[in-house]
């Protein structure tokens, strides 16, 4: 605060060897006051691996989005379930209550690409929360598709949020995503 700076200046001007007394520059703490949360849905662990890499790099807390009704482990059956949820515009219920988003400024949101889009539970998530004034940072994993227009969808769903450039990681690279995560994060330059 001001008092501290004044006493530092006084100390400097009273120091016998001080020649020119300059006001002390306040150091800038890059992450000051910005709390981050990583929210992710991951059915088979790939997106979760990327979420962990983001958590390790940023110190953000992790929160897994889980459906009240768990999805089948049978891949072919899941393809069908996901497809019909998408066609029906389903809003699968979330198992545990959302964390209080008010406490966070930066919210990373991670998901696999399912049939060229986010799984429908992400729609539930975005429609349930108030994202105005937040920084929302999307990331996804997929077999071959990239972000598939999901960043634009999130811009529409998260009204009033500053939605950043998303990160896509191929499924096969998800377990070793630290390098990709780090260069993406430094490009985003969020903590200033
Ligand atoms: C229902 C379903 C639909 C999928 N659709 C796509 C797709 O459209 N494009 C793609 O590249 N990968 C698709 N995949 C592959 C997943 O995106 C990929 O395996 C992802 O890394 C899974 O993430 P997770 O382990 O976090 O659940 C699909 C997978 C499932 C289960």
mmCIF file of C-alpha atoms and ligand atoms in Angstrom:
data_model
loop_
_atom_site.group_PDB
_atom_site.id
_atom_site.type_symbol
_atom_site.label_atom_id
_atom_site.label_comp_id
_atom_site.label_asym_id
_atom_site.label_seq_id
_atom_site.Cartn_x
_atom_site.Cartn_y
_atom_site.Cartn_z
ATOM 1 C CA UNK A 1 0.000 0.000 0.000
ATOM 2 C CA UNK A 2 0.916 3.690 0.031
ATOM 3 C CA UNK A 3 2.175 3.657 3.601
ATOM 4 C CA UNK A 4 4.685 0.970 2.790
ATOM 5 C CA UNK A 5 5.976 2.840 -0.204
ATOM 6 C CA UNK A 6 6.321 6.073 1.795
ATOM 7 C CA UNK A 7 8.358 4.407 4.483
ATOM 8 C CA UNK A 8 10.542 2.739 1.882
ATOM 9 C CA UNK A 9 11.198 6.130 0.297
ATOM 10 C CA UNK A 10 11.902 7.686 3.658
ATOM 11 C CA UNK A 11 14.330 4.908 4.480
ATOM 12 C CA UNK A 12 16.044 5.385 1.137
ATOM 13 C CA UNK A 13 16.425 9.155 1.512
ATOM 14 C CA UNK A 14 17.819 8.744 5.011
ATOM 15 C CA UNK A 15 20.284 6.105 3.970
ATOM 16 C CA UNK A 16 23.696 7.766 3.992
ATOM 17 C CA UNK A 17 24.845 6.251 0.701
ATOM 18 C CA UNK A 18 21.626 6.821 -1.248
ATOM 19 C CA UNK A 19 22.294 9.143 -4.156
ATOM 20 C CA UNK A 20 19.044 9.464 -6.055
ATOM 21 C CA UNK A 21 15.909 8.394 -4.273
ATOM 22 C CA UNK A 22 13.356 6.858 -6.635
ATOM 23 C CA UNK A 23 9.916 5.609 -5.748
ATOM 24 C CA UNK A 24 10.044 1.841 -5.397
ATOM 25 C CA UNK A 25 8.488 0.029 -8.348
ATOM 26 C CA UNK A 26 5.769 -2.326 -7.230
ATOM 27 C CA UNK A 27 6.449 -5.853 -8.459
ATOM 28 C CA UNK A 28 3.641 -7.252 -10.605
ATOM 29 C CA UNK A 29 2.417 -10.639 -9.507
ATOM 30 C CA UNK A 30 1.333 -12.295 -12.779
ATOM 31 C CA UNK A 31 -1.409 -14.429 -11.228
ATOM 32 C CA UNK A 32 -2.494 -11.884 -8.623
ATOM 33 C CA UNK A 33 -6.131 -12.212 -7.716
ATOM 34 C CA UNK A 34 -6.962 -14.530 -10.603
ATOM 35 C CA UNK A 35 -8.320 -17.862 -9.495
ATOM 36 C CA UNK A 36 -8.561 -20.581 -12.104
ATOM 37 C CA UNK A 37 -10.708 -23.663 -12.385
ATOM 38 C CA UNK A 38 -10.454 -26.527 -14.849
ATOM 39 C CA UNK A 39 -13.855 -28.080 -15.533
ATOM 40 C CA UNK A 40 -13.784 -31.123 -17.766
ATOM 41 C CA UNK A 41 -15.828 -34.044 -18.958
ATOM 42 C CA UNK A 42 -13.872 -37.133 -19.905
ATOM 43 C CA UNK A 43 -15.359 -40.521 -20.661
ATOM 44 C CA UNK A 44 -12.187 -42.492 -21.363
ATOM 45 C CA UNK A 45 -9.455 -40.397 -19.700
ATOM 46 C CA UNK A 46 -7.893 -38.469 -22.598
ATOM 47 C CA UNK A 47 -9.413 -35.095 -21.793
ATOM 48 C CA UNK A 48 -8.706 -35.715 -18.127
ATOM 49 C CA UNK A 49 -4.995 -36.130 -18.899
ATOM 50 C CA UNK A 50 -4.956 -32.728 -20.613
ATOM 51 C CA UNK A 51 -6.933 -31.228 -17.721
ATOM 52 C CA UNK A 52 -4.268 -32.475 -15.310
ATOM 53 C CA UNK A 53 -1.489 -30.970 -17.402
ATOM 54 C CA UNK A 54 -3.283 -27.601 -17.310
ATOM 55 C CA UNK A 55 -3.784 -27.954 -13.560
ATOM 56 C CA UNK A 56 -0.129 -28.707 -12.979
ATOM 57 C CA UNK A 57 0.994 -25.776 -15.069
ATOM 58 C CA UNK A 58 -1.424 -23.173 -13.707
ATOM 59 C CA UNK A 59 -2.223 -24.363 -10.188
ATOM 60 C CA UNK A 60 -5.900 -24.331 -11.169
ATOM 61 C CA UNK A 61 -8.295 -26.556 -9.282
ATOM 62 C CA UNK A 62 -9.815 -29.469 -11.191
ATOM 63 C CA UNK A 63 -13.483 -30.328 -11.305
ATOM 64 C CA UNK A 64 -14.845 -33.313 -13.243
ATOM 65 C CA UNK A 65 -18.218 -32.935 -14.893
ATOM 66 C CA UNK A 66 -20.053 -36.228 -14.481
ATOM 67 C CA UNK A 67 -23.458 -37.213 -15.787
ATOM 68 C CA UNK A 68 -26.054 -38.308 -13.243
ATOM 69 C CA UNK A 69 -26.639 -41.338 -15.433
ATOM 70 C CA UNK A 70 -23.211 -42.772 -16.280
ATOM 71 C CA UNK A 71 -22.476 -43.553 -19.915
ATOM 72 C CA UNK A 72 -21.932 -47.108 -21.069
ATOM 73 C CA UNK A 73 -18.371 -48.405 -21.382
ATOM 74 C CA UNK A 74 -19.330 -50.116 -24.616
ATOM 75 C CA UNK A 75 -17.854 -47.913 -27.332
ATOM 76 C CA UNK A 76 -20.320 -48.807 -30.087
ATOM 77 C CA UNK A 77 -23.283 -48.379 -27.756
ATOM 78 C CA UNK A 78 -21.878 -45.028 -26.627
ATOM 79 C CA UNK A 79 -21.638 -43.860 -30.236
ATOM 80 C CA UNK A 80 -25.364 -44.472 -30.558
ATOM 81 C CA UNK A 81 -26.296 -42.891 -27.233
ATOM 82 C CA UNK A 82 -24.241 -39.791 -28.002
ATOM 83 C CA UNK A 83 -25.688 -39.526 -31.465
ATOM 84 C CA UNK A 84 -29.274 -39.691 -30.256
ATOM 85 C CA UNK A 85 -28.575 -37.216 -27.428
ATOM 86 C CA UNK A 86 -27.248 -34.826 -30.025
ATOM 87 C CA UNK A 87 -30.169 -35.328 -32.376
ATOM 88 C CA UNK A 88 -32.659 -34.838 -29.545
ATOM 89 C CA UNK A 89 -30.911 -31.793 -28.114
ATOM 90 C CA UNK A 90 -30.614 -33.624 -24.782
ATOM 91 C CA UNK A 91 -29.380 -31.835 -21.640
ATOM 92 C CA UNK A 92 -27.984 -34.680 -19.502
ATOM 93 C CA UNK A 93 -28.165 -33.856 -15.793
ATOM 94 C CA UNK A 94 -24.909 -33.218 -13.938
ATOM 95 C CA UNK A 95 -24.232 -35.579 -11.020
ATOM 96 C CA UNK A 96 -22.679 -33.216 -8.488
ATOM 97 C CA UNK A 97 -23.566 -29.562 -7.983
ATOM 98 C CA UNK A 98 -21.359 -27.117 -9.853
ATOM 99 C CA UNK A 99 -18.680 -25.276 -7.925
ATOM 100 C CA UNK A 100 -19.500 -21.636 -7.251
ATOM 101 C CA UNK A 101 -18.199 -20.002 -10.421
ATOM 102 C CA UNK A 102 -18.234 -16.599 -8.699
ATOM 103 C CA UNK A 103 -14.935 -17.524 -7.044
ATOM 104 C CA UNK A 104 -13.112 -17.962 -10.349
ATOM 105 C CA UNK A 105 -11.967 -15.553 -13.036
ATOM 106 C CA UNK A 106 -10.489 -18.040 -15.485
ATOM 107 C CA UNK A 107 -12.423 -21.182 -16.308
ATOM 108 C CA UNK A 108 -10.824 -23.806 -18.534
ATOM 109 C CA UNK A 109 -13.445 -26.093 -20.023
ATOM 110 C CA UNK A 110 -12.427 -29.451 -21.482
ATOM 111 C CA UNK A 111 -14.351 -32.102 -23.444
ATOM 112 C CA UNK A 112 -13.895 -34.795 -26.074
ATOM 113 C CA UNK A 113 -15.343 -34.189 -29.523
ATOM 114 C CA UNK A 114 -18.411 -36.357 -29.927
ATOM 115 C CA UNK A 115 -19.884 -36.445 -33.404
ATOM 116 C CA UNK A 116 -18.251 -33.185 -34.365
ATOM 117 C CA UNK A 117 -19.461 -31.260 -31.310
ATOM 118 C CA UNK A 118 -19.210 -31.056 -27.535
ATOM 119 C CA UNK A 119 -21.005 -33.809 -25.612
ATOM 120 C CA UNK A 120 -24.452 -32.524 -24.660
ATOM 121 C CA UNK A 121 -23.557 -32.367 -20.961
ATOM 122 C CA UNK A 122 -21.382 -29.366 -21.835
ATOM 123 C CA UNK A 123 -24.525 -27.611 -23.021
ATOM 124 C CA UNK A 124 -26.079 -28.380 -19.627
ATOM 125 C CA UNK A 125 -23.006 -26.907 -17.964
ATOM 126 C CA UNK A 126 -22.923 -23.704 -19.977
ATOM 127 C CA UNK A 127 -26.663 -23.143 -19.664
ATOM 128 C CA UNK A 128 -26.568 -23.660 -15.872
ATOM 129 C CA UNK A 129 -23.739 -21.222 -15.138
ATOM 130 C CA UNK A 130 -23.300 -17.470 -15.331
ATOM 131 C CA UNK A 131 -20.155 -16.763 -17.303
ATOM 132 C CA UNK A 132 -20.419 -13.020 -17.739
ATOM 133 C CA UNK A 133 -17.164 -11.278 -16.947
ATOM 134 C CA UNK A 134 -15.255 -14.578 -16.917
ATOM 135 C CA UNK A 135 -12.423 -15.715 -19.099
ATOM 136 C CA UNK A 136 -13.386 -19.060 -20.623
ATOM 137 C CA UNK A 137 -10.635 -21.196 -22.128
ATOM 138 C CA UNK A 138 -11.766 -24.230 -24.148
ATOM 139 C CA UNK A 139 -9.732 -27.378 -24.767
ATOM 140 C CA UNK A 140 -10.629 -30.712 -26.300
ATOM 141 C CA UNK A 141 -9.353 -34.089 -27.396
ATOM 142 C CA UNK A 142 -10.535 -36.116 -30.368
ATOM 143 C CA UNK A 143 -9.570 -38.864 -32.764
ATOM 144 C CA UNK A 144 -9.238 -36.696 -35.827
ATOM 145 C CA UNK A 145 -11.535 -33.689 -35.733
ATOM 146 C CA UNK A 146 -10.090 -30.435 -34.442
ATOM 147 C CA UNK A 147 -12.012 -27.989 -32.303
ATOM 148 C CA UNK A 148 -14.889 -28.496 -34.772
ATOM 149 C CA UNK A 149 -16.535 -25.133 -34.249
ATOM 150 C CA UNK A 150 -16.918 -25.695 -30.517
ATOM 151 C CA UNK A 151 -15.220 -22.407 -29.602
ATOM 152 C CA UNK A 152 -17.853 -20.514 -31.606
ATOM 153 C CA UNK A 153 -20.589 -22.550 -29.918
ATOM 154 C CA UNK A 154 -19.137 -21.709 -26.500
ATOM 155 C CA UNK A 155 -19.035 -18.019 -27.440
ATOM 156 C CA UNK A 156 -22.776 -18.219 -28.028
ATOM 157 C CA UNK A 157 -23.529 -20.232 -24.899
ATOM 158 C CA UNK A 158 -21.329 -18.338 -22.436
ATOM 159 C CA UNK A 159 -22.827 -14.890 -22.880
ATOM 160 C CA UNK A 160 -20.622 -12.059 -21.689
ATOM 161 C CA UNK A 161 -17.524 -14.215 -21.350
ATOM 162 C CA UNK A 162 -14.173 -13.553 -22.940
ATOM 163 C CA UNK A 163 -13.693 -16.850 -24.780
ATOM 164 C CA UNK A 164 -10.077 -17.566 -25.652
ATOM 165 C CA UNK A 165 -8.458 -19.537 -28.426
ATOM 166 C CA UNK A 166 -8.990 -23.225 -27.760
ATOM 167 C CA UNK A 167 -6.500 -26.065 -27.595
ATOM 168 C CA UNK A 168 -7.041 -29.304 -29.489
ATOM 169 C CA UNK A 169 -5.015 -32.381 -28.595
ATOM 170 C CA UNK A 170 -5.279 -35.635 -30.536
ATOM 171 C CA UNK A 171 -6.336 -38.607 -28.384
ATOM 172 C CA UNK A 172 -3.025 -40.350 -28.917
ATOM 173 C CA UNK A 173 -1.096 -37.306 -27.684
ATOM 174 C CA UNK A 174 -3.290 -36.603 -24.640
ATOM 175 C CA UNK A 175 -1.178 -38.546 -22.160
ATOM 176 C CA UNK A 176 1.867 -36.466 -23.061
ATOM 177 C CA UNK A 177 0.306 -33.052 -23.593
ATOM 178 C CA UNK A 178 2.517 -30.984 -21.305
ATOM 179 C CA UNK A 179 4.517 -29.400 -24.132
ATOM 180 C CA UNK A 180 1.449 -28.483 -26.159
ATOM 181 C CA UNK A 181 -0.306 -27.182 -23.055
ATOM 182 C CA UNK A 182 2.636 -25.035 -22.051
ATOM 183 C CA UNK A 183 3.091 -23.353 -25.408
ATOM 184 C CA UNK A 184 -0.655 -22.751 -25.715
ATOM 185 C CA UNK A 185 -0.763 -21.233 -22.232
ATOM 186 C CA UNK A 186 2.142 -18.932 -22.886
ATOM 187 C CA UNK A 187 0.559 -17.746 -26.143
ATOM 188 C CA UNK A 188 -2.698 -17.038 -24.336
ATOM 189 C CA UNK A 189 -0.805 -14.989 -21.772
ATOM 190 C CA UNK A 190 -3.780 -15.031 -19.393
ATOM 191 C CA UNK A 191 -2.143 -14.035 -16.171
ATOM 192 C CA UNK A 192 -1.422 -10.373 -16.680
HETATM 193 C C1 LIG B 1 -19.571 -40.938 -28.901
HETATM 194 C C2 LIG B 1 -18.247 -40.584 -29.500
HETATM 195 C C3 LIG B 1 -18.190 -39.755 -30.597
HETATM 196 C C4 LIG B 1 -16.967 -39.362 -31.138
HETATM 197 N N1 LIG B 1 -16.946 -38.512 -32.190
HETATM 198 C C5 LIG B 1 -15.747 -38.087 -32.674
HETATM 199 C C6 LIG B 1 -15.687 -37.168 -33.752
HETATM 200 O O1 LIG B 1 -16.702 -36.697 -34.259
HETATM 201 N N2 LIG B 1 -14.468 -36.797 -34.212
HETATM 202 C C7 LIG B 1 -13.301 -37.285 -33.664
HETATM 203 O O2 LIG B 1 -12.241 -36.908 -34.108
HETATM 204 N N3 LIG B 1 -13.337 -38.157 -32.619
HETATM 205 C C8 LIG B 1 -14.520 -38.561 -32.112
HETATM 206 N N4 LIG B 1 -14.550 -39.430 -31.056
HETATM 207 C C9 LIG B 1 -13.289 -39.809 -30.395
HETATM 208 C C10 LIG B 1 -13.077 -39.005 -29.121
HETATM 209 O O3 LIG B 1 -13.200 -37.610 -29.370
HETATM 210 C C11 LIG B 1 -11.688 -39.225 -28.516
HETATM 211 O O4 LIG B 1 -11.497 -40.588 -28.282
HETATM 212 C C12 LIG B 1 -11.491 -38.443 -27.234
HETATM 213 O O5 LIG B 1 -10.093 -38.292 -26.972
HETATM 214 C C13 LIG B 1 -12.130 -39.086 -26.027
HETATM 215 O O6 LIG B 1 -11.893 -38.269 -24.886
HETATM 216 P P1 LIG B 1 -12.059 -38.813 -23.398
HETATM 217 O O7 LIG B 1 -11.083 -39.957 -23.204
HETATM 218 O O8 LIG B 1 -11.707 -37.654 -22.536
HETATM 219 O O9 LIG B 1 -13.467 -39.259 -23.222
HETATM 220 C C14 LIG B 1 -15.761 -39.846 -30.540
HETATM 221 C C15 LIG B 1 -15.832 -40.694 -29.445
HETATM 222 C C16 LIG B 1 -17.061 -41.070 -28.927
HETATM 223 C C17 LIG B 1 -17.101 -41.987 -27.731
#
